[in-house]
PDB file of C-alpha atoms in Angstrom:
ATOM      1  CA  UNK A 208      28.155 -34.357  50.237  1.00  0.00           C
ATOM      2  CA  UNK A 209      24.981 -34.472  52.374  1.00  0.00           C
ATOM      3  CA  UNK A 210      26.363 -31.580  54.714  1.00  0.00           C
ATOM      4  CA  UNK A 211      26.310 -29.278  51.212  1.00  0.00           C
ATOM      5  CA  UNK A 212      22.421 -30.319  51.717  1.00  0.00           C
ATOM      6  CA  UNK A 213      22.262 -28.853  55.532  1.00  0.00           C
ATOM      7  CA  UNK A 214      24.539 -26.216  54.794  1.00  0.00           C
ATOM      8  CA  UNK A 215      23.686 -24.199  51.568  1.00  0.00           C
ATOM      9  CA  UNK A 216      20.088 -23.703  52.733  1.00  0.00           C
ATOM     10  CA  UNK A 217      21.678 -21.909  55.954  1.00  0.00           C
ATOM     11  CA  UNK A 218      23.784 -20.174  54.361  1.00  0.00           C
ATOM     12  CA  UNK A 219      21.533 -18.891  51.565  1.00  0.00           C
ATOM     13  CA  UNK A 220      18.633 -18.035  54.424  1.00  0.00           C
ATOM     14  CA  UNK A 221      20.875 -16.366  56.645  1.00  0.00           C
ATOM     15  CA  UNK A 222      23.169 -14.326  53.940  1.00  0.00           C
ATOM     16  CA  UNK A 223      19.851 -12.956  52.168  1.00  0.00           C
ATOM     17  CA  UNK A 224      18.378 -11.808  55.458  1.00  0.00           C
ATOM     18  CA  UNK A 225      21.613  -9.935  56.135  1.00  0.00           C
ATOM     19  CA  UNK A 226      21.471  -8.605  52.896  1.00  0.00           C
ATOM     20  CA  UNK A 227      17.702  -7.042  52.736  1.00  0.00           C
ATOM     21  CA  UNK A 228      18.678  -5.606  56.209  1.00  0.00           C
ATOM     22  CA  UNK A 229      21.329  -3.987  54.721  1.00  0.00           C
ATOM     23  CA  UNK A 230      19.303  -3.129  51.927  1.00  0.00           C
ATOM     24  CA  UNK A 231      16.793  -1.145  54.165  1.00  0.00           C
ATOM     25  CA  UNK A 232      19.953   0.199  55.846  1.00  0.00           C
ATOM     26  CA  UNK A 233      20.649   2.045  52.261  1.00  0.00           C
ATOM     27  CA  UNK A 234      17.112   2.381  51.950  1.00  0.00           C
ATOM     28  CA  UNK A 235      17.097   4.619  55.247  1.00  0.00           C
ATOM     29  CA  UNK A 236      20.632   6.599  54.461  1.00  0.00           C
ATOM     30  CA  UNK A 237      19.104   7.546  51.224  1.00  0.00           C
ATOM     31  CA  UNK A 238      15.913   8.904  52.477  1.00  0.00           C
ATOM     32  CA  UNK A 239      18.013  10.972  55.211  1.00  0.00           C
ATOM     33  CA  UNK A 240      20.386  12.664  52.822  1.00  0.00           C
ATOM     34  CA  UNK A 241      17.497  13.638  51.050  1.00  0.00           C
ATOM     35  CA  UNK A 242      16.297  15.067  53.363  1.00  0.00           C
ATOM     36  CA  UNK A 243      19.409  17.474  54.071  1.00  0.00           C
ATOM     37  CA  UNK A 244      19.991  17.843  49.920  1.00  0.00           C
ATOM     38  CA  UNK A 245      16.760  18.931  49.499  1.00  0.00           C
ATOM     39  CA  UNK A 246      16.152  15.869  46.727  1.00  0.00           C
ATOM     40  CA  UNK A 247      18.145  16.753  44.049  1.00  0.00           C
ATOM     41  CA  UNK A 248      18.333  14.044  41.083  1.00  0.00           C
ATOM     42  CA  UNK A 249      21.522  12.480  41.408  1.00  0.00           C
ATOM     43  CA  UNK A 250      23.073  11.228  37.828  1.00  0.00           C
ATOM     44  CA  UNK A 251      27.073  10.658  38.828  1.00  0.00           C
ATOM     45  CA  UNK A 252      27.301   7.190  40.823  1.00  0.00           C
ATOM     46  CA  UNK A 253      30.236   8.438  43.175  1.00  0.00           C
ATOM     47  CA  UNK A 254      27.231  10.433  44.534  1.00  0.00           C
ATOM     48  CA  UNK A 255      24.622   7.433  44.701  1.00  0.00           C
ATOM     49  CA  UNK A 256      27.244   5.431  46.399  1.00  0.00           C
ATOM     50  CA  UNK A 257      27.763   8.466  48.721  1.00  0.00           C
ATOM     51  CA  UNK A 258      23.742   8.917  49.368  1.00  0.00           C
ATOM     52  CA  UNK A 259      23.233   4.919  50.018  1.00  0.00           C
ATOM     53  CA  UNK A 260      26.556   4.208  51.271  1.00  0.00           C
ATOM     54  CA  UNK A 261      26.919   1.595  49.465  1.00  0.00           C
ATOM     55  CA  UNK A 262      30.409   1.252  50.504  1.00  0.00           C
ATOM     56  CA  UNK A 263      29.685   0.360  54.521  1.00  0.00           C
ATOM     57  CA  UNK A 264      26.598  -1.568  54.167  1.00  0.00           C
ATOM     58  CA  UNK A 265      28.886  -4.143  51.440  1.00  0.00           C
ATOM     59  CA  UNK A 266      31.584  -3.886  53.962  1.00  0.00           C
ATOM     60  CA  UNK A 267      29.534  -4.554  57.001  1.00  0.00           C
ATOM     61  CA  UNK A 268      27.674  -7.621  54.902  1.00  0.00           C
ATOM     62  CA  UNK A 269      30.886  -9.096  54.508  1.00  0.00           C
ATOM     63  CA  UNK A 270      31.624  -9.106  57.624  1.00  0.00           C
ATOM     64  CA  UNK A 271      27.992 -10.838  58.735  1.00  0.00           C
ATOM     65  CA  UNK A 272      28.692 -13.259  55.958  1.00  0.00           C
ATOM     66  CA  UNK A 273      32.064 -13.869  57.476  1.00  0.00           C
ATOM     67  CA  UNK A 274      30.441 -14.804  60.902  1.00  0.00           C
ATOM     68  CA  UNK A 275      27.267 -16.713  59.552  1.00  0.00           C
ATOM     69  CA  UNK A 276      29.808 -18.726  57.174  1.00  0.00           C
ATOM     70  CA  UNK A 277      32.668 -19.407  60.116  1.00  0.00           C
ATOM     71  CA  UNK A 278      29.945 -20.518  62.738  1.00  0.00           C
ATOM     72  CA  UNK A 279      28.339 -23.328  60.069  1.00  0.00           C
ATOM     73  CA  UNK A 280      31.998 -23.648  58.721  1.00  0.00           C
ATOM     74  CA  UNK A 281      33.196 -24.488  62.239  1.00  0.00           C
ATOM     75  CA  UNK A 282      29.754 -26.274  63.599  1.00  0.00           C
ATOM     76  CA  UNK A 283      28.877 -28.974  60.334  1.00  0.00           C
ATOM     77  CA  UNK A 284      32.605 -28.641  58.239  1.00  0.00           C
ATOM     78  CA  UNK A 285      35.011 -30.891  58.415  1.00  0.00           C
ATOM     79  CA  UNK A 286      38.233 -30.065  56.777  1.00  0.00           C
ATOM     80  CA  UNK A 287      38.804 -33.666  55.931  1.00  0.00           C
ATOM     81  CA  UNK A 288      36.349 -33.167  53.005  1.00  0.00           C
ATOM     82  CA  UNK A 289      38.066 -30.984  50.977  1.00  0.00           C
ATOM     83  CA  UNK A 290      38.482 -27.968  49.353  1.00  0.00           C
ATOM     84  CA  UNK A 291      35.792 -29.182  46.626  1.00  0.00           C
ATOM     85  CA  UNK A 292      33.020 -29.340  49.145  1.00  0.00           C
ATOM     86  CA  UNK A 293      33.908 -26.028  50.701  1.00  0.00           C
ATOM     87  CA  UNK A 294      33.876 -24.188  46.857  1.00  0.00           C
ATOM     88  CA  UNK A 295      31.205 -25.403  46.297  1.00  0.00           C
ATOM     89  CA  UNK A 296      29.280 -24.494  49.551  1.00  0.00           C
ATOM     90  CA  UNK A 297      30.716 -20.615  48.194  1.00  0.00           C
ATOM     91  CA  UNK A 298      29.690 -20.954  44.613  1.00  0.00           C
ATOM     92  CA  UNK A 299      26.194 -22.490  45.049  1.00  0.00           C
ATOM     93  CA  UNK A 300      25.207 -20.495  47.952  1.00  0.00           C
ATOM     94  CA  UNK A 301      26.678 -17.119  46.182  1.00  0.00           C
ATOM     95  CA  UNK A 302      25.089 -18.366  42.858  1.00  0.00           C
ATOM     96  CA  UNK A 303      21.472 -19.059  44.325  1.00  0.00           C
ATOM     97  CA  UNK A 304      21.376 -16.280  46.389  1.00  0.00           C
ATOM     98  CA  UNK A 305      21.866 -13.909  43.505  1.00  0.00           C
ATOM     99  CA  UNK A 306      19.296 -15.307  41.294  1.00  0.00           C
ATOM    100  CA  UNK A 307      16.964 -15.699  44.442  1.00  0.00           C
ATOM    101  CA  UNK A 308      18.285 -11.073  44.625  1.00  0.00           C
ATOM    102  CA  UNK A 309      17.755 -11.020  40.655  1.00  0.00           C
ATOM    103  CA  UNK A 310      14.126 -12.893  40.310  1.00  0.00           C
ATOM    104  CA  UNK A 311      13.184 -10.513  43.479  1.00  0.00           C
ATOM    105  CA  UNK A 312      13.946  -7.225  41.962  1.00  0.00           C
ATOM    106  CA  UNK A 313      12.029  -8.547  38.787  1.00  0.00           C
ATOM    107  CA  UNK A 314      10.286  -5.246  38.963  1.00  0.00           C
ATOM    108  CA  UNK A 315      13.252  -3.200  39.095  1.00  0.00           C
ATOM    109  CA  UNK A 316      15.234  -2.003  35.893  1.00  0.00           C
ATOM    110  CA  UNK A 317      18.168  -4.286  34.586  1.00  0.00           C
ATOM    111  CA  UNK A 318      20.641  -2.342  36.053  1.00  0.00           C
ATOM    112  CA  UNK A 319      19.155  -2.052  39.438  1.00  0.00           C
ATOM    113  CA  UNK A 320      18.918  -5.898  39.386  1.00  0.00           C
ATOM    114  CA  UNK A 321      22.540  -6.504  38.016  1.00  0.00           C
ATOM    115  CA  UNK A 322      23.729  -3.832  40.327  1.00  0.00           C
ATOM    116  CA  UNK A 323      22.127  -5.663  43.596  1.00  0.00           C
ATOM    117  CA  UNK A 324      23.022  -9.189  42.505  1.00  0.00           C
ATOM    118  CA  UNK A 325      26.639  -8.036  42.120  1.00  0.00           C
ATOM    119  CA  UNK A 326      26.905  -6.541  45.416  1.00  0.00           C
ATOM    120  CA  UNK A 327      25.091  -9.852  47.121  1.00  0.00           C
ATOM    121  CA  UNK A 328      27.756 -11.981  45.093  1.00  0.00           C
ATOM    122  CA  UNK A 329      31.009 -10.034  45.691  1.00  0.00           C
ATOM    123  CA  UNK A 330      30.603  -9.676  49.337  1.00  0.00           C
ATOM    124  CA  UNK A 331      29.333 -13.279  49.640  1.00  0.00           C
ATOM    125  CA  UNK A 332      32.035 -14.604  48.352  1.00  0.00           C
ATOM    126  CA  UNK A 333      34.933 -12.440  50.179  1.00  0.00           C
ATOM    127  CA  UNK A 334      33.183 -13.231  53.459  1.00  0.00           C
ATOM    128  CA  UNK A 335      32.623 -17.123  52.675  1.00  0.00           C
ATOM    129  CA  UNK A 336      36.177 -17.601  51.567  1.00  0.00           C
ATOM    130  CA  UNK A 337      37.668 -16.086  54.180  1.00  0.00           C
ATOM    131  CA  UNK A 338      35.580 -17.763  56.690  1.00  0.00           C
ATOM    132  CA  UNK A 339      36.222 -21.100  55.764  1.00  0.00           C
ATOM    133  CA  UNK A 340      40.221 -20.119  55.399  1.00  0.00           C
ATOM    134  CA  UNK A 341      39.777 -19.044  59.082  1.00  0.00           C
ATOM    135  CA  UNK A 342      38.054 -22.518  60.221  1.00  0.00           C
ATOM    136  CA  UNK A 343      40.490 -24.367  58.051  1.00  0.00           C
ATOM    137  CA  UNK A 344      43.351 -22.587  59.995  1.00  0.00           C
ATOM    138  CA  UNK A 345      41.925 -22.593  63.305  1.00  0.00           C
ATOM    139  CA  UNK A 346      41.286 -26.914  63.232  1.00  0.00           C
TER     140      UNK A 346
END
């Protein structure tokens, strides 16, 4: 139990980092296709997705969260404690890190925060769980 104390910290710090770079990522695509549209309000969310893509920068978080999560899986986890301690490493660091998203984007409309918290939490949790499956398989 006292690596979940060393670990979840990391793993929040280092998954919401990746995130708000990712963020500014969509941030940047957005203001570059408006650029060639000419600005146009956008109301269907195929076309949102399209002008933030949305799509790679999830993908591409995954993937960061699947590299933060296998080094600290592989550096300070020890299979021998468990599938508990590993769920909850995913579920505390995937819960905290939303609200951390949610409480951030206070600002923001509901939707905007629900939206971003979602897309934090799905992402984190593909990219946890398959990184400690990996360092479970690998030792």
């Amino acid at each position: 139990m006292g690596t979940l104390i060393v670990i979840i910290p990391i793993g929040i710090l280092l998954s919401l980092i990746a995130f708000f770079v990712f963020e500014l990522r969509a941030i940047k695509a957005n203001k570059n296709s408006a650029i060639v549209t000419g600005e146009i309000p956008i109301y269907d969310i195929n076309e949102k997705f399209k002008h933030y893509d949305t799509i790679n920068n999830t993908a591409l978080f995954a993937i960061v969260v699947y590299i933060f999560t296998l080094i600290i899986a592989i550096s300070y986890y020890n299979p021998s404690y468990g599938l508990v301690h590993a769920l909850l490493y995913i579920f505390l660091s995937t819960f905290i890190g939303s609200l951390i998203i949610f409480l951030i984007k206070m600002k923001k409309t509901l939707l905007i925060k629900v939206f971003a918290a979602f897309l934090y939490g799905a992402a984190h949790i593909v990219g946890s769980s398959f990184a400690f499956l990996t360092s479970y398989l690998i030792s």
